[in-house]
Structures are given as C-alpha cells and as structure tokens.
Amino acid sequence: MTDLSPTDRAIIAALRANARLSITDLAATVGISRTTARTRLESLVAEGRIRRFTIETDTDAEGEVRAITLVQLQGRMSRAVIRAINRIPQVTTVHSTNGAWDLVVEIRADSLPEFDMALREIREVPGVTNSETCLLLAHATG
C-alpha cells in the first residue's frame, strides 16, 4: 500500500467526523469534484484503508454492554490470535500495544450473557495466556 495523499487524508478526516456524508457533501467538504470523491473513496475501500462505515450511539440510552479487554499472548502467536479474536462477532477493534499487555480488544454486546460468551471465546483462543477486562460504564464528561 502506498502513502495516503492529502486528498485521501482529507476524505478520511471528513468521514471520521460524519460517516454518513453523501458523495456530494464529501466532495464539497474536501474541496474536490464529486467524481474524484467517488473514485478516491472506492479506492480507499478497495485498498483496505477504509474497512467499514459505522455510527456511534448513546450507549447509556441503548443499554449496550461495552468493555475493553487487555490480552497477554504466548510467544509468537500474535497473528493467529488476532485473526481468531477478530472473528468473534462482538469484537469491534483489536489494537496491538506495548507493555505488560499485547493486545487491547474492544467488545460490544447487547447483553451481559452475550458479553460473557464473547469474553469466554477470547480467553479460549490458543495463545491467549491472560486477560483483564474493564466494563465501560457511563460516559464521563468534564
């Protein structure tokens, strides 16, 4: 994959702010033609630079269970573990990190039993040696 152009960076920034932008609005926001916006967006998706479009909801009102799980891995099994964890439907993101924990995993589930099942699946992945989970409660505001 090549480095992102300034136009590609602007498209990604605009979509981070509002993933529901139409092609016309995206083009206007970035300052490019509608055709260029569509072509660049399709290319970013095809290259895997944009993997999905999503929304954020008021999780306090929705009742969704969210958590961050810190995962410690055994030896050199990180690629296989990451692939296995990403296949779990409730896993929304997986980040590699430094320090005592090797991965940071975000989990979203509709209920505590569903969350418990996802957490159990993560812990049963071969190569996972330890984990620590923090449920995300109410959104803290200043």
Tab-separated table of N, CA and C in Angstrom, residues 9-127:
chain	number	residue	atom	x	y	z
A	9	ARG	N	-6.312	11.759	2.941
A	9	ARG	CA	-6.358	12.107	4.370
A	9	ARG	C	-7.562	12.996	4.678
A	10	ALA	N	-7.853	13.935	3.800
A	10	ALA	CA	-8.993	14.831	3.990
A	10	ALA	C	-10.305	14.057	3.908
A	11	ILE	N	-10.390	13.103	2.996
A	11	ILE	CA	-11.596	12.270	2.877
A	11	ILE	C	-11.807	11.465	4.157
A	12	ILE	N	-10.748	10.841	4.638
A	12	ILE	CA	-10.853	10.039	5.865
A	12	ILE	C	-11.234	10.920	7.054
A	13	ALA	N	-10.639	12.090	7.162
A	13	ALA	CA	-10.977	13.003	8.265
A	13	ALA	C	-12.443	13.426	8.195
A	14	ALA	N	-12.926	13.741	6.999
A	14	ALA	CA	-14.323	14.145	6.843
A	14	ALA	C	-15.264	13.015	7.229
A	15	LEU	N	-14.912	11.777	6.840
A	15	LEU	CA	-15.767	10.635	7.171
A	15	LEU	C	-15.685	10.263	8.643
A	16	ARG	N	-14.559	10.533	9.269
A	16	ARG	CA	-14.475	10.304	10.729
A	16	ARG	C	-15.426	11.239	11.455
A	17	ALA	N	-15.533	12.469	10.961
A	17	ALA	CA	-16.433	13.439	11.582
A	17	ALA	C	-17.891	13.092	11.303
A	18	ASN	N	-18.172	12.537	10.111
A	18	ASN	CA	-19.547	12.192	9.751
A	18	ASN	C	-19.514	11.104	8.686
A	19	ALA	N	-19.652	9.859	9.095
A	19	ALA	CA	-19.570	8.728	8.167
A	19	ALA	C	-20.770	8.646	7.237
A	20	ARG	N	-21.791	9.478	7.463
A	20	ARG	CA	-22.996	9.441	6.636
A	20	ARG	C	-22.967	10.474	5.511
A	21	LEU	N	-21.847	11.155	5.323
A	21	LEU	CA	-21.771	12.145	4.252
A	21	LEU	C	-22.079	11.511	2.902
A	22	SER	N	-22.895	12.182	2.124
A	22	SER	CA	-23.120	11.733	0.746
A	22	SER	C	-21.859	12.047	-0.053
A	23	ILE	N	-21.747	11.460	-1.223
A	23	ILE	CA	-20.596	11.737	-2.089
A	23	ILE	C	-20.549	13.240	-2.410
A	24	THR	N	-21.696	13.831	-2.673
A	24	THR	CA	-21.762	15.262	-2.992
A	24	THR	C	-21.258	16.101	-1.819
A	25	ASP	N	-21.732	15.786	-0.605
A	25	ASP	CA	-21.292	16.531	0.582
A	25	ASP	C	-19.821	16.272	0.895
A	26	LEU	N	-19.376	15.029	0.692
A	26	LEU	CA	-17.970	14.699	0.910
A	26	LEU	C	-17.091	15.518	-0.027
A	27	ALA	N	-17.473	15.580	-1.305
A	27	ALA	CA	-16.708	16.350	-2.290
A	27	ALA	C	-16.648	17.824	-1.895
A	28	ALA	N	-17.769	18.367	-1.464
A	28	ALA	CA	-17.807	19.779	-1.067
A	28	ALA	C	-16.953	20.032	0.175
A	29	THR	N	-17.012	19.122	1.133
A	29	THR	CA	-16.232	19.268	2.366
A	29	THR	C	-14.735	19.241	2.081
A	30	VAL	N	-14.322	18.344	1.203
A	30	VAL	CA	-12.905	18.169	0.892
A	30	VAL	C	-12.420	19.178	-0.159
A	31	GLY	N	-13.365	19.700	-0.956
A	31	GLY	CA	-12.990	20.661	-1.988
A	31	GLY	C	-12.518	20.009	-3.274
A	32	ILE	N	-13.166	18.888	-3.634
A	32	ILE	CA	-12.829	18.160	-4.863
A	32	ILE	C	-14.116	17.893	-5.627
A	33	SER	N	-13.979	17.410	-6.854
A	33	SER	CA	-15.170	17.099	-7.640
A	33	SER	C	-15.853	15.852	-7.093
A	34	ARG	N	-17.118	15.718	-7.419
A	34	ARG	CA	-17.895	14.554	-6.995
A	34	ARG	C	-17.283	13.269	-7.573
A	35	THR	N	-16.858	13.298	-8.829
A	35	THR	CA	-16.249	12.128	-9.466
A	35	THR	C	-14.958	11.733	-8.758
A	36	THR	N	-14.132	12.720	-8.423
A	36	THR	CA	-12.884	12.439	-7.708
A	36	THR	C	-13.179	11.856	-6.325
A	37	ALA	N	-14.165	12.420	-5.642
A	37	ALA	CA	-14.531	11.916	-4.311
A	37	ALA	C	-14.958	10.454	-4.393
A	38	ARG	N	-15.812	10.120	-5.369
A	38	ARG	CA	-16.280	8.737	-5.516
A	38	ARG	C	-15.111	7.805	-5.849
A	39	THR	N	-14.257	8.215	-6.781
A	39	THR	CA	-13.116	7.387	-7.193
A	39	THR	C	-12.163	7.151	-6.037
A	40	ARG	N	-11.816	8.203	-5.307
A	40	ARG	CA	-10.879	8.075	-4.187
A	40	ARG	C	-11.499	7.229	-3.067
A	41	LEU	N	-12.784	7.422	-2.780
A	41	LEU	CA	-13.449	6.643	-1.737
A	41	LEU	C	-13.472	5.164	-2.110
A	42	GLU	N	-13.829	4.847	-3.336
A	42	GLU	CA	-13.834	3.454	-3.782
A	42	GLU	C	-12.440	2.844	-3.693
A	43	SER	N	-11.428	3.618	-4.025
A	43	SER	CA	-10.044	3.143	-3.947
A	43	SER	C	-9.626	2.896	-2.499
A	44	LEU	N	-9.991	3.804	-1.595
A	44	LEU	CA	-9.654	3.636	-0.174
A	44	LEU	C	-10.300	2.378	0.402
A	45	VAL	N	-11.525	2.093	-0.022
A	45	VAL	CA	-12.207	0.886	0.436
A	45	VAL	C	-11.542	-0.349	-0.166
A	46	ALA	N	-11.252	-0.311	-1.474
A	46	ALA	CA	-10.634	-1.462	-2.150
A	46	ALA	C	-9.256	-1.782	-1.578
A	47	GLU	N	-8.495	-0.754	-1.189
A	47	GLU	CA	-7.156	-0.945	-0.619
A	47	GLU	C	-7.198	-1.371	0.845
A	48	GLY	N	-8.376	-1.347	1.448
A	48	GLY	CA	-8.499	-1.692	2.860
A	48	GLY	C	-8.160	-0.551	3.792
A	49	ARG	N	-7.967	0.648	3.269
A	49	ARG	CA	-7.698	1.817	4.117
A	49	ARG	C	-8.938	2.199	4.905
A	50	ILE	N	-10.106	2.047	4.299
A	50	ILE	CA	-11.385	2.203	4.989
A	50	ILE	C	-11.997	0.818	5.021
A	51	ARG	N	-12.187	0.272	6.226
A	51	ARG	CA	-12.672	-1.101	6.356
A	51	ARG	C	-14.172	-1.191	6.571
A	52	ARG	N	-14.738	-0.144	7.190
A	52	ARG	CA	-16.177	-0.161	7.418
A	52	ARG	C	-16.653	1.241	7.744
A	53	PHE	N	-17.928	1.441	7.568
A	53	PHE	CA	-18.585	2.689	7.936
A	53	PHE	C	-19.465	2.353	9.125
A	54	THR	N	-19.478	3.210	10.131
A	54	THR	CA	-20.193	2.868	11.347
A	54	THR	C	-20.828	4.111	11.956
A	55	ILE	N	-21.549	3.907	13.021
A	55	ILE	CA	-22.154	5.009	13.749
A	55	ILE	C	-21.791	4.878	15.218
A	56	GLU	N	-21.917	5.964	15.930
A	56	GLU	CA	-21.801	5.942	17.383
A	56	GLU	C	-23.167	6.256	17.942
A	57	THR	N	-23.554	5.545	18.976
A	57	THR	CA	-24.841	5.798	19.599
A	57	THR	C	-24.625	6.206	21.041
A	58	ASP	N	-25.676	6.675	21.652
A	58	ASP	CA	-25.641	6.986	23.067
A	58	ASP	C	-25.770	5.662	23.805
A	59	THR	N	-24.635	5.050	24.124
A	59	THR	CA	-24.665	3.710	24.716
A	59	THR	C	-25.338	3.687	26.078
A	60	ASP	N	-25.342	4.826	26.769
A	60	ASP	CA	-26.044	4.864	28.054
A	60	ASP	C	-27.540	4.626	27.839
A	61	ALA	N	-28.085	5.182	26.756
A	61	ALA	CA	-29.506	5.017	26.475
A	61	ALA	C	-29.789	3.690	25.791
A	62	GLU	N	-28.879	3.217	24.988
A	62	GLU	CA	-29.082	1.995	24.217
A	62	GLU	C	-29.007	0.744	25.084
A	63	GLY	N	-28.276	0.790	26.185
A	63	GLY	CA	-28.153	-0.373	27.041
A	63	GLY	C	-27.125	-1.377	26.571
A	64	GLU	N	-26.298	-0.989	25.622
A	64	GLU	CA	-25.262	-1.873	25.099
A	64	GLU	C	-24.176	-2.087	26.150
A	65	VAL	N	-23.655	-3.296	26.217
A	65	VAL	CA	-22.543	-3.613	27.106
A	65	VAL	C	-21.257	-3.403	26.324
A	66	ARG	N	-20.372	-2.559	26.850
A	66	ARG	CA	-19.090	-2.296	26.200
A	66	ARG	C	-17.979	-2.558	27.194
A	67	ALA	N	-16.854	-3.040	26.678
A	67	ALA	CA	-15.720	-3.328	27.557
A	67	ALA	C	-14.426	-3.244	26.776
A	68	ILE	N	-13.363	-3.029	27.512
A	68	ILE	CA	-12.010	-3.090	26.987
A	68	ILE	C	-11.346	-4.289	27.657
A	69	THR	N	-10.787	-5.167	26.852
A	69	THR	CA	-10.090	-6.337	27.380
A	69	THR	C	-8.621	-6.252	26.992
A	70	LEU	N	-7.762	-6.367	27.979
A	70	LEU	CA	-6.314	-6.401	27.767
A	70	LEU	C	-5.908	-7.864	27.686
A	71	VAL	N	-5.136	-8.201	26.659
A	71	VAL	CA	-4.819	-9.606	26.394
A	71	VAL	C	-3.309	-9.801	26.359
A	72	GLN	N	-2.848	-10.841	27.058
A	72	GLN	CA	-1.443	-11.234	27.036
A	72	GLN	C	-1.321	-12.494	26.180
A	73	LEU	N	-0.301	-12.501	25.315
A	73	LEU	CA	-0.127	-13.602	24.374
A	73	LEU	C	1.067	-14.473	24.724
A	74	GLN	N	1.005	-15.699	24.237
A	74	GLN	CA	2.104	-16.644	24.381
A	74	GLN	C	3.001	-16.540	23.153
A	75	GLY	N	4.259	-16.236	23.364
A	75	GLY	CA	5.256	-16.262	22.298
A	75	GLY	C	4.884	-15.527	21.033
A	76	ARG	N	5.062	-16.224	19.904
A	76	ARG	CA	4.895	-15.609	18.596
A	76	ARG	C	3.554	-15.948	17.951
A	77	MET	N	2.526	-16.067	18.711
A	77	MET	CA	1.245	-16.478	18.162
A	77	MET	C	0.343	-15.292	17.837
A	78	SER	N	0.871	-14.085	17.802
A	78	SER	CA	0.024	-12.904	17.702
A	78	SER	C	-0.843	-12.877	16.449
A	79	ARG	N	-0.312	-13.215	15.291
A	79	ARG	CA	-1.126	-13.160	14.062
A	79	ARG	C	-2.317	-14.099	14.135
A	80	ALA	N	-2.086	-15.317	14.567
A	80	ALA	CA	-3.176	-16.293	14.660
A	80	ALA	C	-4.201	-15.861	15.710
A	81	VAL	N	-3.725	-15.340	16.829
A	81	VAL	CA	-4.629	-14.886	17.884
A	81	VAL	C	-5.461	-13.707	17.398
A	82	ILE	N	-4.835	-12.748	16.738
A	82	ILE	CA	-5.561	-11.580	16.235
A	82	ILE	C	-6.626	-12.006	15.228
A	83	ARG	N	-6.290	-12.925	14.331
A	83	ARG	CA	-7.281	-13.413	13.367
A	83	ARG	C	-8.452	-14.077	14.088
A	84	ALA	N	-8.158	-14.899	15.078
A	84	ALA	CA	-9.218	-15.599	15.813
A	84	ALA	C	-10.097	-14.624	16.586
A	85	ILE	N	-9.482	-13.658	17.235
A	85	ILE	CA	-10.253	-12.677	18.012
A	85	ILE	C	-11.118	-11.828	17.091
A	86	ASN	N	-10.588	-11.436	15.946
A	86	ASN	CA	-11.366	-10.623	15.000
A	86	ASN	C	-12.579	-11.360	14.446
A	87	ARG	N	-12.581	-12.688	14.500
A	87	ARG	CA	-13.727	-13.467	14.015
A	87	ARG	C	-14.877	-13.496	15.021
A	88	ILE	N	-14.646	-13.064	16.234
A	88	ILE	CA	-15.693	-13.046	17.256
A	88	ILE	C	-16.605	-11.851	16.960
A	89	PRO	N	-17.890	-12.081	16.734
A	89	PRO	CA	-18.781	-11.008	16.269
A	89	PRO	C	-18.856	-9.789	17.197
A	90	GLN	N	-18.715	-9.981	18.476
A	90	GLN	CA	-18.841	-8.868	19.420
A	90	GLN	C	-17.574	-8.018	19.506
A	91	VAL	N	-16.491	-8.470	18.913
A	91	VAL	CA	-15.235	-7.710	18.927
A	91	VAL	C	-15.323	-6.629	17.863
A	92	THR	N	-15.128	-5.370	18.292
A	92	THR	CA	-15.213	-4.261	17.342
A	92	THR	C	-13.846	-3.767	16.904
A	93	THR	N	-12.850	-3.815	17.784
A	93	THR	CA	-11.499	-3.403	17.410
A	93	THR	C	-10.476	-4.209	18.178
A	94	VAL	N	-9.320	-4.400	17.545
A	94	VAL	CA	-8.177	-5.048	18.185
A	94	VAL	C	-6.959	-4.184	17.890
A	95	HIS	N	-6.260	-3.785	18.947
A	95	HIS	CA	-5.045	-2.985	18.787
A	95	HIS	C	-3.871	-3.723	19.421
A	96	SER	N	-2.728	-3.717	18.751
A	96	SER	CA	-1.514	-4.196	19.408
A	96	SER	C	-0.995	-3.044	20.265
A	97	THR	N	-0.263	-3.383	21.300
A	97	THR	CA	0.220	-2.357	22.218
A	97	THR	C	1.546	-2.798	22.815
A	98	ASN	N	2.127	-1.947	23.627
A	98	ASN	CA	3.377	-2.300	24.297
A	98	ASN	C	3.107	-2.460	25.789
A	99	GLY	N	4.093	-2.895	26.512
A	99	GLY	CA	3.936	-3.047	27.953
A	99	GLY	C	3.565	-4.469	28.326
A	100	ALA	N	2.916	-4.601	29.469
A	100	ALA	CA	2.578	-5.917	30.010
A	100	ALA	C	1.534	-6.643	29.166
A	101	TRP	N	0.682	-5.896	28.467
A	101	TRP	CA	-0.374	-6.491	27.655
A	101	TRP	C	-0.012	-6.364	26.187
A	102	ASP	N	-0.343	-7.382	25.418
A	102	ASP	CA	-0.002	-7.403	23.995
A	102	ASP	C	-1.093	-6.822	23.097
A	103	LEU	N	-2.353	-7.001	23.506
A	103	LEU	CA	-3.477	-6.531	22.706
A	103	LEU	C	-4.482	-5.791	23.579
A	104	VAL	N	-5.170	-4.832	22.968
A	104	VAL	CA	-6.313	-4.171	23.586
A	104	VAL	C	-7.499	-4.461	22.667
A	105	VAL	N	-8.533	-5.068	23.235
A	105	VAL	CA	-9.687	-5.509	22.453
A	105	VAL	C	-10.926	-4.786	22.962
A	106	GLU	N	-11.685	-4.192	22.038
A	106	GLU	CA	-12.958	-3.586	22.421
A	106	GLU	C	-14.063	-4.566	22.089
A	107	ILE	N	-14.963	-4.761	23.054
A	107	ILE	CA	-16.086	-5.685	22.900
A	107	ILE	C	-17.384	-4.890	23.059
A	108	ARG	N	-18.351	-5.173	22.187
A	108	ARG	CA	-19.695	-4.596	22.302
A	108	ARG	C	-20.694	-5.727	22.195
A	109	ALA	N	-21.604	-5.791	23.155
A	109	ALA	CA	-22.606	-6.854	23.162
A	109	ALA	C	-23.949	-6.271	23.579
A	110	ASP	N	-25.016	-6.963	23.211
A	110	ASP	CA	-26.361	-6.494	23.527
A	110	ASP	C	-26.805	-6.853	24.937
A	111	SER	N	-26.101	-7.791	25.576
A	111	SER	CA	-26.497	-8.222	26.917
A	111	SER	C	-25.268	-8.750	27.651
A	112	LEU	N	-25.395	-8.889	28.970
A	112	LEU	CA	-24.295	-9.462	29.749
A	112	LEU	C	-24.020	-10.922	29.383
A	113	PRO	N	-25.045	-11.762	29.168
A	113	PRO	CA	-24.736	-13.137	28.741
A	113	PRO	C	-23.988	-13.169	27.401
A	114	GLU	N	-24.364	-12.311	26.454
A	114	GLU	CA	-23.660	-12.269	25.177
A	114	GLU	C	-22.227	-11.782	25.378
A	115	PHE	N	-22.047	-10.791	26.237
A	115	PHE	CA	-20.706	-10.296	26.560
A	115	PHE	C	-19.873	-11.405	27.188
A	116	ASP	N	-20.457	-12.129	28.135
A	116	ASP	CA	-19.755	-13.217	28.814
A	116	ASP	C	-19.302	-14.283	27.816
A	117	MET	N	-20.164	-14.589	26.847
A	117	MET	CA	-19.811	-15.567	25.821
A	117	MET	C	-18.614	-15.081	24.988
A	118	ALA	N	-18.626	-13.802	24.595
A	118	ALA	CA	-17.528	-13.248	23.789
A	118	ALA	C	-16.225	-13.266	24.583
A	119	LEU	N	-16.299	-12.884	25.846
A	119	LEU	CA	-15.113	-12.877	26.694
A	119	LEU	C	-14.558	-14.290	26.867
A	120	ARG	N	-15.440	-15.254	27.032
A	120	ARG	CA	-15.019	-16.653	27.148
A	120	ARG	C	-14.332	-17.114	25.861
A	121	GLU	N	-14.880	-16.722	24.715
A	121	GLU	CA	-14.269	-17.086	23.433
A	121	GLU	C	-12.864	-16.515	23.312
A	122	ILE	N	-12.677	-15.271	23.735
A	122	ILE	CA	-11.347	-14.651	23.683
A	122	ILE	C	-10.379	-15.432	24.556
A	123	ARG	N	-10.799	-15.752	25.762
A	123	ARG	CA	-9.915	-16.448	26.707
A	123	ARG	C	-9.574	-17.862	26.261
A	124	GLU	N	-10.421	-18.458	25.418
A	124	GLU	CA	-10.183	-19.822	24.942
A	124	GLU	C	-9.365	-19.878	23.655
A	125	VAL	N	-9.016	-18.738	23.085
A	125	VAL	CA	-8.218	-18.727	21.859
A	125	VAL	C	-6.825	-19.265	22.192
A	126	PRO	N	-6.340	-20.273	21.466
A	126	PRO	CA	-4.986	-20.777	21.712
A	126	PRO	C	-3.968	-19.646	21.546
A	127	GLY	N	-3.111	-19.498	22.548
A	127	GLY	CA	-2.107	-18.436	22.522
A	127	GLY	C	-2.421	-17.301	23.476
